[in-house]
Amino acid sequence: METHISCLFPEILAIIFSYLDVKDKGRVAQVCTAWRDASYHKSVWRGVEAKLHLRRANPSLFPSLQSRGIKKVQILSLRRSLSYVIQGMPRIENLNLCGCFNLTDNGLGHAFVQDLPSLRVLNLSLCKQIGDASLGRIARHLKGLEVLELGGCSNISNAGLLLVAWGLQRLKSLNLRSCRHVSDVGIGHLAGVTHGTAKGCLALEKLTLQDCQKLSDLSLKHVAKGLGGLQVLNLSFCGGISDAGMVHLARMSRLGSLNLRSCDNISDAGVMHLAAGSPRLWGLDLSFCDKIGDQSLAHVAQGLDRLRSLSLCSCRVSDDGVDRMVRQMHRLTTLNIGQCVRITDKGLELIAEHLTQLTGIDLYGCTKITKRGLERITRLPCLKVLNLGLWQMTDGDRVR
């Protein structure tokens, strides 16, 4: 005997509806009363992020979101007061305001007027009018915050980081990309080395300092001293750090991923320091560091053989460097050597012979490789991603 879907228990319907995308979840609610009731079960909407354009008053909006158990909200455009959101969802856990250019310190201040213990993730990236006053409000009322995204908030200064270090003791991830006023002093606040002012964000596990041009090796000394639990550190485009700073980072036993892309003052000597003391690194990005050469690959093989991801795009490495490295790097799954113009088919053959766990390799701009080398690479048993970019084979079997 066949059973029609309308005869299913609401709990079964809710399980089915949970596999639908967000638009279809809303559509099934319009079919009939039974489906509407089933589709509003909180299990259907678990983990869903509501994406909202806040243009005019909608009294039913937030009660509807709360009845479905939605606690993640992304504001795509903000033409109403932020306090409208906070008052409507007092138990919100994740608030994404990325790109809300019209959000100001005054507007955020009016919204955060009381404690919000449930809020764990706040994204203010590219909110360019946000400054230190907002960080004061956040530090005072969002003490349970674990993730704070401030990328592109160019008005943030060291004073704001002092407030963060004072109030956000549970912070695990902080993004300060392109915060141009942040200097060694601010990093000292975060690391708790400024005695008598703030304890610091000592629970940090991920710190992004990309394109913070005022940082020097002193910042890395602060990080190594106070942020011993750090696992991911992004220093890309920080031109003020040098090989001397790598001595400090080498002491960080929990550091797993380090991004040094386009750090012009990092050379083979810096990699030597890392290899001497950071054997737990699983990811290292040295792309566009033009002082990195074959000697770095020898250091990697000697001391960083736990690496699973290595990026060397546009570095001065050759087949000789590959030969020094590959025999020790059996855990490597991702290798990016795009624009390494000294790599030839010999290097690819060495990679294919020894790096048998590779799942992805970037060869974009490697102009000296030919069809012969590529055929060897494509035989790797685990390979899923091969990036050649726009380079095409010619009749002469050479990539140009």
Coordinates of C-alpha atoms in Angstrom, one line a residue:
M1 CA 0.0 0.0 0.0
E2 CA 1.4 3.4 -1.0
T3 CA 1.6 6.2 1.5
H4 CA 1.3 9.8 0.4
I5 CA 3.8 12.3 1.7
S6 CA 0.9 14.2 3.3
C7 CA 0.5 11.3 5.7
L8 CA 4.1 11.6 7.1
F9 CA 4.6 12.7 10.7
P10 CA 5.7 16.3 11.1
E11 CA 9.0 15.1 12.6
I12 CA 9.7 13.1 9.3
L13 CA 8.8 16.1 7.2
A14 CA 11.1 18.3 9.2
I15 CA 14.0 15.9 8.6
I16 CA 13.3 16.0 4.8
F17 CA 13.0 19.8 4.8
S18 CA 16.3 20.2 6.6
Y19 CA 18.1 19.0 3.4
L20 CA 16.6 21.8 1.3
D21 CA 18.3 25.0 0.4
V22 CA 17.1 28.2 2.1
K23 CA 14.8 29.3 -0.7
D24 CA 13.1 25.9 -0.9
K25 CA 12.7 25.8 2.9
G26 CA 10.6 29.0 2.5
R27 CA 8.7 27.7 -0.4
V28 CA 7.5 24.4 1.3
A29 CA 6.1 26.6 4.1
Q30 CA 3.6 28.0 1.6
V31 CA 2.2 24.7 0.4
C32 CA -0.2 23.9 3.3
T33 CA -0.6 24.4 7.0
A34 CA 0.9 21.0 7.9
W35 CA 4.0 21.7 5.8
R36 CA 4.3 25.2 7.2
D37 CA 4.3 23.9 10.8
A38 CA 6.8 21.2 9.9
S39 CA 9.1 23.7 8.1
Y40 CA 9.2 26.0 11.1
H41 CA 10.7 23.3 13.3
K42 CA 14.0 24.6 14.6
S43 CA 15.9 21.5 13.3
V44 CA 15.1 22.6 9.7
W45 CA 16.9 25.9 10.1
R46 CA 19.8 24.7 12.3
G47 CA 23.0 26.6 11.2
V48 CA 21.2 28.7 8.6
E49 CA 22.3 32.3 8.2
A50 CA 19.5 34.8 7.4
K51 CA 20.6 37.4 4.8
L52 CA 18.7 40.6 5.2
H53 CA 18.2 44.0 3.5
L54 CA 16.9 46.2 6.3
R55 CA 15.1 48.9 4.4
R56 CA 11.8 49.4 6.1
A57 CA 10.0 48.3 9.2
N58 CA 8.8 44.7 9.2
P59 CA 7.2 43.8 12.6
S60 CA 6.9 40.1 11.8
L61 CA 10.5 39.6 10.6
F62 CA 12.4 39.0 13.8
P63 CA 9.7 37.0 15.6
S64 CA 9.6 34.8 12.5
L65 CA 13.4 34.3 12.6
Q66 CA 13.4 33.6 16.4
S67 CA 10.5 31.0 16.1
R68 CA 12.7 29.1 13.6
G69 CA 15.7 29.2 15.9
I70 CA 17.8 31.3 13.5
K71 CA 20.7 32.9 15.4
K72 CA 23.0 33.9 12.5
V73 CA 22.3 37.1 10.6
Q74 CA 24.1 38.8 7.7
I75 CA 23.0 42.4 7.0
L76 CA 23.4 43.0 3.3
S77 CA 22.3 46.7 3.4
L78 CA 21.6 48.7 6.5
R79 CA 19.1 51.6 6.0
R80 CA 17.6 51.3 9.5
S81 CA 19.3 51.6 12.9
L82 CA 21.4 48.6 14.0
S83 CA 19.5 48.8 17.3
Y84 CA 16.5 47.5 15.3
V85 CA 18.4 44.2 14.8
I86 CA 19.7 43.9 18.3
Q87 CA 16.4 44.6 19.9
G88 CA 14.7 42.2 17.6
M89 CA 17.1 39.3 18.2
P90 CA 18.5 39.7 21.7
R91 CA 19.9 36.1 21.6
I92 CA 21.7 36.4 18.4
E93 CA 25.0 34.5 18.2
N94 CA 26.5 35.5 14.8
L95 CA 26.2 39.0 13.3
N96 CA 27.8 39.8 10.0
L97 CA 27.9 43.5 9.0
C98 CA 30.6 43.2 6.4
G99 CA 30.5 46.0 3.9
C100 CA 27.9 48.1 5.7
F101 CA 29.7 51.4 4.8
N102 CA 27.1 53.6 6.5
L103 CA 27.6 52.1 9.9
T104 CA 29.2 54.6 12.3
D105 CA 30.5 54.6 15.8
N106 CA 27.4 56.5 16.8
G107 CA 25.1 53.9 15.2
L108 CA 26.9 51.0 16.8
G109 CA 26.9 52.8 20.1
H110 CA 23.1 53.2 20.1
A111 CA 22.8 49.4 19.4
F112 CA 25.2 48.0 22.0
V113 CA 23.8 49.6 25.1
Q114 CA 23.5 46.5 27.2
D115 CA 25.3 43.1 27.5
L116 CA 24.8 40.6 24.8
P117 CA 26.2 37.4 26.3
S118 CA 25.1 35.1 23.4
L119 CA 27.0 36.9 20.7
R120 CA 30.0 34.9 19.7
V121 CA 30.9 36.2 16.2
L122 CA 30.9 39.8 15.0
N123 CA 32.1 40.8 11.5
L124 CA 32.7 44.5 10.9
S125 CA 35.0 44.1 7.9
L126 CA 35.0 47.1 5.5
C127 CA 32.9 49.1 7.9
K128 CA 35.3 52.0 7.2
Q129 CA 33.6 54.5 9.6
I130 CA 34.1 52.2 12.6
G131 CA 36.8 53.3 15.1
D132 CA 38.1 52.9 18.6
A133 CA 34.8 54.2 20.2
S134 CA 33.0 51.2 18.8
L135 CA 35.7 48.8 20.1
G136 CA 35.0 50.4 23.6
R137 CA 31.4 49.4 23.3
I138 CA 32.2 46.0 22.0
A139 CA 34.7 45.3 24.8
R140 CA 32.2 46.5 27.4
H141 CA 29.0 44.6 26.3
L142 CA 30.2 41.6 24.2
K143 CA 32.5 39.9 26.6
G144 CA 31.5 36.4 25.3
L145 CA 32.8 37.3 21.8
E146 CA 35.1 34.7 20.3
V147 CA 35.5 35.9 16.7
L148 CA 36.0 39.6 15.7
E149 CA 36.6 40.6 12.1
L150 CA 37.9 44.1 11.6
G151 CA 39.6 43.8 8.2
G152 CA 39.7 47.1 6.3
C153 CA 38.6 49.2 9.4
S154 CA 41.3 51.7 8.8
N155 CA 40.4 54.0 11.7
I156 CA 41.2 51.4 14.3
S157 CA 44.3 52.3 16.4
N158 CA 46.4 51.0 19.2
A159 CA 44.0 52.6 21.7
G160 CA 41.2 50.5 20.3
L161 CA 43.3 47.3 20.7
L162 CA 43.9 48.2 24.3
L163 CA 40.2 48.2 24.9
V164 CA 39.9 44.8 23.1
A165 CA 42.7 43.5 25.3
W166 CA 40.9 44.7 28.4
G167 CA 37.4 43.4 27.6
L168 CA 37.5 40.4 25.3
Q169 CA 39.2 37.7 27.3
R170 CA 37.5 34.9 25.4
L171 CA 38.5 36.1 21.9
K172 CA 39.9 33.2 19.8
S173 CA 40.1 34.9 16.3
L174 CA 41.0 38.5 15.4
N175 CA 41.3 39.9 11.9
L176 CA 43.1 43.3 11.7
R177 CA 43.9 43.2 7.9
S178 CA 44.9 46.6 6.6
C179 CA 44.4 48.4 9.9
R180 CA 47.1 50.9 9.0
H181 CA 47.4 52.6 12.4
V182 CA 48.1 49.4 14.3
S183 CA 51.8 49.2 15.5
D184 CA 54.0 47.2 17.8
V185 CA 52.3 49.0 20.8
G186 CA 48.9 47.6 19.9
I187 CA 50.2 44.1 19.4
G188 CA 51.8 44.4 22.8
H189 CA 48.3 45.2 24.3
L190 CA 46.8 42.1 22.7
A191 CA 49.7 40.0 24.0
G192 CA 49.3 41.3 27.5
V193 CA 52.9 42.6 27.8
T194 CA 51.8 46.1 28.6
H195 CA 51.8 45.6 32.3
G196 CA 49.2 47.3 34.4
T197 CA 46.8 48.2 31.6
A198 CA 45.2 45.0 30.2
K199 CA 45.5 41.3 30.6
G200 CA 45.5 40.7 26.8
C201 CA 43.6 38.3 24.6
L202 CA 45.6 35.3 25.7
A203 CA 43.1 32.8 24.3
L204 CA 43.8 33.9 20.7
E205 CA 44.2 31.0 18.3
K206 CA 44.1 32.9 15.0
L207 CA 45.5 36.3 14.3
T208 CA 45.5 38.1 10.9
L209 CA 47.8 41.1 10.6
Q210 CA 47.9 41.2 6.8
D211 CA 49.1 44.5 5.4
C212 CA 49.7 46.1 8.8
Q213 CA 52.7 48.2 7.6
K214 CA 53.7 49.7 10.9
L215 CA 54.6 46.3 12.5
S216 CA 58.2 45.3 13.1
D217 CA 60.0 42.3 14.6
L218 CA 59.1 43.7 18.0
S219 CA 55.5 42.7 17.4
L220 CA 56.6 39.1 16.7
K221 CA 58.5 39.2 20.0
H222 CA 55.3 40.3 21.8
V223 CA 53.3 37.6 20.0
A224 CA 55.7 34.8 21.0
K225 CA 55.8 36.0 24.6
G226 CA 52.1 36.5 25.3
L227 CA 50.1 34.5 22.7
G228 CA 51.6 31.0 23.2
G229 CA 48.3 29.3 22.1
L230 CA 48.3 30.9 18.7
Q231 CA 47.8 28.3 15.9
V232 CA 47.3 30.5 12.8
L233 CA 49.3 33.7 12.1
N234 CA 48.9 35.8 8.9
L235 CA 51.7 38.3 8.3
S236 CA 51.4 38.7 4.6
F237 CA 52.4 42.0 3.1
C238 CA 54.0 43.1 6.4
G239 CA 57.1 44.7 4.9
G240 CA 58.5 45.7 8.3
I241 CA 59.3 42.2 9.6
S242 CA 62.5 40.4 8.9
D243 CA 64.5 37.2 9.5
A244 CA 65.2 38.4 13.0
G245 CA 61.5 38.1 13.8
M246 CA 61.5 34.4 12.8
V247 CA 63.7 33.7 15.8
H248 CA 60.7 34.6 18.0
L249 CA 58.1 32.7 16.0
A250 CA 60.3 29.6 16.1
R251 CA 59.6 29.4 19.8
M252 CA 55.9 29.0 19.4
S253 CA 55.3 25.3 19.8
R254 CA 51.6 25.4 18.9
L255 CA 51.9 27.5 15.7
G256 CA 50.6 25.4 12.8
S257 CA 50.0 27.9 9.9
L258 CA 52.2 30.8 9.0
N259 CA 51.6 33.2 6.1
L260 CA 54.6 35.3 5.0
R261 CA 53.5 36.1 1.5
S262 CA 55.1 39.2 0.0
C263 CA 57.2 39.8 3.2
D264 CA 60.2 41.3 1.2
N265 CA 62.7 41.1 4.1
I266 CA 62.3 37.3 4.7
S267 CA 65.2 35.3 3.2
D268 CA 66.7 31.8 3.5
A269 CA 68.0 32.8 6.9
G270 CA 64.5 33.3 8.2
V271 CA 63.4 29.9 7.0
M272 CA 66.5 28.4 8.7
H273 CA 65.3 30.0 12.0
L274 CA 61.8 28.6 11.6
A275 CA 63.1 25.1 10.7
A276 CA 65.3 25.1 13.8
G277 CA 62.4 25.6 16.2
S278 CA 58.9 25.1 14.6
P279 CA 58.6 21.5 13.7
R280 CA 54.8 21.6 14.2
L281 CA 54.1 23.9 11.2
W282 CA 51.6 22.3 8.8
G283 CA 51.2 25.2 6.5
L284 CA 53.8 27.8 5.2
D285 CA 53.3 30.5 2.6
L286 CA 56.5 32.2 1.3
S287 CA 55.1 33.3 -2.1
F288 CA 56.5 36.4 -3.7
C289 CA 59.4 36.5 -1.2
D290 CA 62.1 37.2 -3.7
K291 CA 64.9 36.4 -1.3
I292 CA 63.7 32.8 -0.9
G293 CA 65.8 30.3 -2.9
D294 CA 66.9 26.7 -2.9
Q295 CA 68.6 26.9 0.5
S296 CA 65.2 27.5 2.0
L297 CA 64.0 24.2 0.6
A298 CA 66.9 22.4 2.2
H299 CA 66.0 24.0 5.6
V300 CA 62.3 22.9 5.1
A301 CA 63.4 19.4 4.5
Q302 CA 65.6 19.3 7.6
G303 CA 63.2 20.9 10.1
L304 CA 59.7 21.3 8.7
D305 CA 58.9 17.8 7.4
R306 CA 55.4 17.9 8.9
L307 CA 54.2 20.5 6.4
R308 CA 51.1 19.6 4.5
S309 CA 50.9 22.8 2.5
L310 CA 53.8 24.8 1.0
S311 CA 53.5 27.9 -1.2
L312 CA 56.5 29.2 -3.0
C313 CA 54.9 31.1 -5.9
S314 CA 57.4 33.4 -7.7
C315 CA 60.3 32.4 -5.4
R316 CA 63.8 31.9 -6.8
V317 CA 63.7 28.1 -6.5
S318 CA 64.9 25.6 -9.0
D319 CA 65.1 21.9 -9.7
D320 CA 68.1 21.7 -7.3
G321 CA 66.0 23.0 -4.5
V322 CA 63.2 20.6 -5.3
D323 CA 65.7 17.8 -5.2
R324 CA 66.9 18.8 -1.7
M325 CA 63.3 18.9 -0.4
V326 CA 61.1 16.2 -1.8
R327 CA 62.6 13.1 -0.2
Q328 CA 61.7 14.3 3.3
M329 CA 58.3 15.8 2.6
H330 CA 56.1 12.7 2.4
R331 CA 53.1 14.5 4.2
L332 CA 52.9 17.3 1.7
T333 CA 49.4 17.4 0.0
T334 CA 49.5 21.0 -1.5
L335 CA 52.4 22.5 -3.3
N336 CA 52.2 25.9 -5.0
I337 CA 55.1 26.7 -7.3
G338 CA 53.4 29.0 -9.8
Q339 CA 55.7 31.5 -11.6
C340 CA 58.8 29.6 -10.4
V341 CA 60.4 30.0 -13.8
R342 CA 63.5 27.9 -13.0
I343 CA 61.5 24.7 -12.5
T344 CA 61.7 22.3 -15.4
D345 CA 60.5 18.8 -16.2
K346 CA 63.3 17.4 -14.0
G347 CA 61.7 19.1 -11.0
L348 CA 58.3 17.8 -11.9
E349 CA 59.6 14.3 -12.2
L350 CA 61.2 14.5 -8.7
I351 CA 57.9 15.8 -7.3
A352 CA 55.9 13.0 -9.0
E353 CA 58.4 10.4 -7.7
H354 CA 58.5 11.4 -4.1
L355 CA 55.4 13.5 -3.2
T356 CA 52.9 10.8 -3.8
Q357 CA 50.3 12.3 -1.4
L358 CA 49.8 15.5 -3.3
T359 CA 46.2 16.4 -3.9
G360 CA 46.9 19.8 -5.5
I361 CA 49.7 21.6 -7.3
D362 CA 49.9 25.1 -8.8
L363 CA 52.1 25.3 -11.9
Y364 CA 50.8 28.6 -13.3
G365 CA 53.5 30.5 -15.1
C366 CA 56.1 27.7 -15.0
T367 CA 57.3 28.4 -18.5
K368 CA 60.0 25.8 -18.7
I369 CA 57.8 22.7 -18.2
T370 CA 56.6 20.6 -21.1
K371 CA 54.1 17.9 -21.8
R372 CA 56.6 15.3 -20.6
G373 CA 56.7 16.7 -17.1
L374 CA 53.0 17.3 -16.9
E375 CA 52.3 13.7 -17.8
R376 CA 54.3 12.6 -14.9
I377 CA 52.5 14.9 -12.5
T378 CA 49.0 13.8 -13.7
R379 CA 49.9 10.2 -12.7
L380 CA 50.0 11.1 -9.0
P381 CA 47.4 8.8 -7.4
C382 CA 45.8 11.5 -5.1
L383 CA 45.9 14.5 -7.4
K384 CA 42.6 16.4 -7.7
V385 CA 43.7 20.0 -8.5
L386 CA 46.2 20.9 -11.2
N387 CA 46.4 24.7 -12.0
L388 CA 48.0 25.7 -15.2
G389 CA 46.1 29.0 -15.5
L390 CA 46.0 30.3 -19.0
W391 CA 49.1 28.5 -20.2
Q392 CA 48.5 26.2 -23.1
M393 CA 50.5 23.5 -24.9
T394 CA 51.9 24.5 -28.3
D395 CA 52.8 22.1 -31.1
G396 CA 56.3 21.9 -29.6
D397 CA 54.8 20.6 -26.3
R398 CA 56.1 23.6 -24.3
V399 CA 54.0 25.6 -22.0
R400 CA 54.2 29.3 -22.9

